[in-house]
mmCIF file of C-alpha atoms in Angstrom:
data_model
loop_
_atom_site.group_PDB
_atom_site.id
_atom_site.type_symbol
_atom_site.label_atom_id
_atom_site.label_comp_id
_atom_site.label_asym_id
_atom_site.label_seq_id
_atom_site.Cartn_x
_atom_site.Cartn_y
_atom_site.Cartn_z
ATOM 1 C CA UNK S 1 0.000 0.000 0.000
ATOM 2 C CA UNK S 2 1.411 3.229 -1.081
ATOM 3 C CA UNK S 3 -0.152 6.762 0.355
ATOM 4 C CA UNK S 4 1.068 9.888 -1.522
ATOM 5 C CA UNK S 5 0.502 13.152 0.124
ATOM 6 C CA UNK S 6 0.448 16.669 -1.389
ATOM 7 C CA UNK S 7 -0.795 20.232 -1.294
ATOM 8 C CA UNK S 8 1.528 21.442 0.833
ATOM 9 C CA UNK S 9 3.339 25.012 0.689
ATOM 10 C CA UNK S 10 3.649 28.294 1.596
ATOM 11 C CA UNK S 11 0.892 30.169 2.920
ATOM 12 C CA UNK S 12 0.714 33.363 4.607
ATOM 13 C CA UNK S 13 -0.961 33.712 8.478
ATOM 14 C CA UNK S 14 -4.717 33.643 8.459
ATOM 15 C CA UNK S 15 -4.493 31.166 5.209
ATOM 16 C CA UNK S 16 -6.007 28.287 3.536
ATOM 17 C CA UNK S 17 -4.426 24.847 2.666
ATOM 18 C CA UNK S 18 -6.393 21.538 0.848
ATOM 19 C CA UNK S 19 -3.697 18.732 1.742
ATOM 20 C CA UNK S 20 -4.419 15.221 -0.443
ATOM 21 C CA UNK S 21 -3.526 11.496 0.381
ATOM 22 C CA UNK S 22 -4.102 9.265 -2.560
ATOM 23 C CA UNK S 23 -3.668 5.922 -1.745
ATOM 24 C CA UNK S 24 -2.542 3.339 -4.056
ATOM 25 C CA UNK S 25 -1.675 -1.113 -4.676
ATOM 26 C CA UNK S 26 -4.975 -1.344 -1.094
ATOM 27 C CA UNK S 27 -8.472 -1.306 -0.999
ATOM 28 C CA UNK S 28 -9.097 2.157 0.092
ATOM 29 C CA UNK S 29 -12.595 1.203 1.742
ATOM 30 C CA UNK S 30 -10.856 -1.105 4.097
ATOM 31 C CA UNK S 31 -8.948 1.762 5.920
ATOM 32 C CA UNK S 32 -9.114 4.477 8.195
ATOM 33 C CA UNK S 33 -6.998 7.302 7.369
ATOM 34 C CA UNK S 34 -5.387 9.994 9.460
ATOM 35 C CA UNK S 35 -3.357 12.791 8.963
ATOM 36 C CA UNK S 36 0.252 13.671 11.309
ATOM 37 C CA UNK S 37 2.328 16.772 11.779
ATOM 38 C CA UNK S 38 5.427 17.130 12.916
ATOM 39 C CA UNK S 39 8.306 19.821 13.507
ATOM 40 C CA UNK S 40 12.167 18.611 13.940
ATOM 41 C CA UNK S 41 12.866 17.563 17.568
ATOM 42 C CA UNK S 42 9.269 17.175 18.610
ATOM 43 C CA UNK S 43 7.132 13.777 18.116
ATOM 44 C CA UNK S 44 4.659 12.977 15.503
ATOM 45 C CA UNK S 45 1.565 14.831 16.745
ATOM 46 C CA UNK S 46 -1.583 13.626 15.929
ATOM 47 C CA UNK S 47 -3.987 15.959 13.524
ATOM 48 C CA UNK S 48 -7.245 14.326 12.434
ATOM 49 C CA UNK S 49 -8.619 10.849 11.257
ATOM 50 C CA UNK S 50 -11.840 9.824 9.589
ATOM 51 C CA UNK S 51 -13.416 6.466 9.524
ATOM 52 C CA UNK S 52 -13.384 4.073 6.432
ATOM 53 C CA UNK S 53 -16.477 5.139 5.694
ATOM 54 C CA UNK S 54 -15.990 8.867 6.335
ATOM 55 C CA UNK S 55 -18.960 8.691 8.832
ATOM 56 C CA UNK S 56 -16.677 10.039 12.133
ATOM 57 C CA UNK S 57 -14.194 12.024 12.602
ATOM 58 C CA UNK S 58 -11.941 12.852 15.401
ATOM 59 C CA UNK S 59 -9.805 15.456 15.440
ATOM 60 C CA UNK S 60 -6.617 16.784 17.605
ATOM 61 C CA UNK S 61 -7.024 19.589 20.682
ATOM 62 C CA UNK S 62 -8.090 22.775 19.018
ATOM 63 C CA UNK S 63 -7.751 21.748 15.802
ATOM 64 C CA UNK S 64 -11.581 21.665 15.467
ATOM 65 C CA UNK S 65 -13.103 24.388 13.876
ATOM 66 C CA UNK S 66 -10.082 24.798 11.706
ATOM 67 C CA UNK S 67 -8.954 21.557 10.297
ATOM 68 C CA UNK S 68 -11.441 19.430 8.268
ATOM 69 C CA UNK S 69 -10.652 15.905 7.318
ATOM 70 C CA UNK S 70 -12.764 14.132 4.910
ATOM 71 C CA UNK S 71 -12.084 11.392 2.294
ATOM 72 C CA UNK S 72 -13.474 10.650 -1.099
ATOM 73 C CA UNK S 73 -13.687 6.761 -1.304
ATOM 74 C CA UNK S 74 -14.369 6.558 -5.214
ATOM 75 C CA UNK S 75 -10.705 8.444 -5.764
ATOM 76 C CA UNK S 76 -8.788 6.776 -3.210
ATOM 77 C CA UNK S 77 -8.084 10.087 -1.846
ATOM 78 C CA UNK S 78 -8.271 11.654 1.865
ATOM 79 C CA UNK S 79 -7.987 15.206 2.167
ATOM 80 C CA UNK S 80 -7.422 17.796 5.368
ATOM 81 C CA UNK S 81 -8.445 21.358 4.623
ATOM 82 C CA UNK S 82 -6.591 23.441 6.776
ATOM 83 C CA UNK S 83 -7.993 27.064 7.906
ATOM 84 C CA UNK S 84 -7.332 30.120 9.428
ATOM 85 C CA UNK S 85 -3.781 29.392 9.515
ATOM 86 C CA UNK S 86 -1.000 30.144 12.378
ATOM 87 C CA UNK S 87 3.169 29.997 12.011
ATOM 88 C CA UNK S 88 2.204 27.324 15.021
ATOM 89 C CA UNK S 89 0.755 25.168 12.462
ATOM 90 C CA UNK S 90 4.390 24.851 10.269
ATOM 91 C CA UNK S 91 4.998 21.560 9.717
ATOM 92 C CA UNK S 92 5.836 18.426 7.655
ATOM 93 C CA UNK S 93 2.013 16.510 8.027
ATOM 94 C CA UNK S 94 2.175 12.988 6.941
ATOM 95 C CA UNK S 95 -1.364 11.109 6.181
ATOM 96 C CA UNK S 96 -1.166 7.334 7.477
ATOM 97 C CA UNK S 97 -3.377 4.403 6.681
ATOM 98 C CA UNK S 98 -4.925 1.992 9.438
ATOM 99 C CA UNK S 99 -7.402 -0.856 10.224
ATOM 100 C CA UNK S 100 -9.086 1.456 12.911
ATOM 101 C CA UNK S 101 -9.588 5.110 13.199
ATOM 102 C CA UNK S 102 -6.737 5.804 16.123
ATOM 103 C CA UNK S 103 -5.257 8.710 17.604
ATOM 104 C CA UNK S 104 -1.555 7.178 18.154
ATOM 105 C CA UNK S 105 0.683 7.326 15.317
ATOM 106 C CA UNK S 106 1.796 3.641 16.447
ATOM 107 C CA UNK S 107 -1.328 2.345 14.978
ATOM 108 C CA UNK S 108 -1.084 3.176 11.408
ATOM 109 C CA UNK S 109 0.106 0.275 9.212
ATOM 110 C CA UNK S 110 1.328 2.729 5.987
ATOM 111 C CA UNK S 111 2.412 6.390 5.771
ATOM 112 C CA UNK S 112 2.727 8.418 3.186
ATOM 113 C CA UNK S 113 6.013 10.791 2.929
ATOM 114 C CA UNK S 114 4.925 14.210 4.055
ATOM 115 C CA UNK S 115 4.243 17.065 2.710
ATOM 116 C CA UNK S 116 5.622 20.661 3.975
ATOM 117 C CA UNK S 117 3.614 23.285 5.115
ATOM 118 C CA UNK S 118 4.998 26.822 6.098
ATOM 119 C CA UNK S 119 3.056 29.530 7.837
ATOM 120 C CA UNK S 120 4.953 32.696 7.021
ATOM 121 C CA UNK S 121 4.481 36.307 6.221
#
């Protein structure tokens, strides 16, 4: 299973970002998919995940109301739009793959090789 992740970039404070996972060689039904961020010396902190069936969502401490994870099962493709964004939020996010919807990074089977996002004016 193969997750590709893009969308990332530079965005100014107070900003938009769409971040994609496309998943490919799975069946994209069978997972739950969640997306990671993380800065250099601090551990992978956990974003947002959505069900197989994109009927729940969880997300990370106030994240909600900014950050919107859904998934389009037909395209193989998860998404996270990203809102109202801080230089707090700078970060490589990674989107991961799992059996279950999960909140710890140790329970996602496949990740996908990050994408950068910078906060910046």
């Amino acid at each position: 299973v193969q997750l590709q992740a893009s969308g990332g970039g530079l965005v100014r404070p107070g900003g938009s970002l769409r971040l994609s996972c496309t998943v490919s060689g799975g069946t994209f039904n069978n997972y739950a998919m969640g997306w990671f961020r993380q800065t250099p010396g601090k551990e992978r902190e956990f974003v947002a995940a959505i069900t197989w069936s994109g009927g729940t969502t969880y997300y990370g401490d106030a994240l909600r109301g900014r950050f919107s994870i859904s998934r389009d099962n037909p395209k193989n493709t998860a998404y996270l739009q990203m809102n109202t964004l801080n230089p707090e939020d700078t970060a490589v996010y990674y989107c991961a793959a799992a059996s279950y919807m999960g909140t710890a990074a140790g329970g996602y089977d496949y990740w996908g090789q990050g994408t950068l996002v910078t906060v910046s004016s």
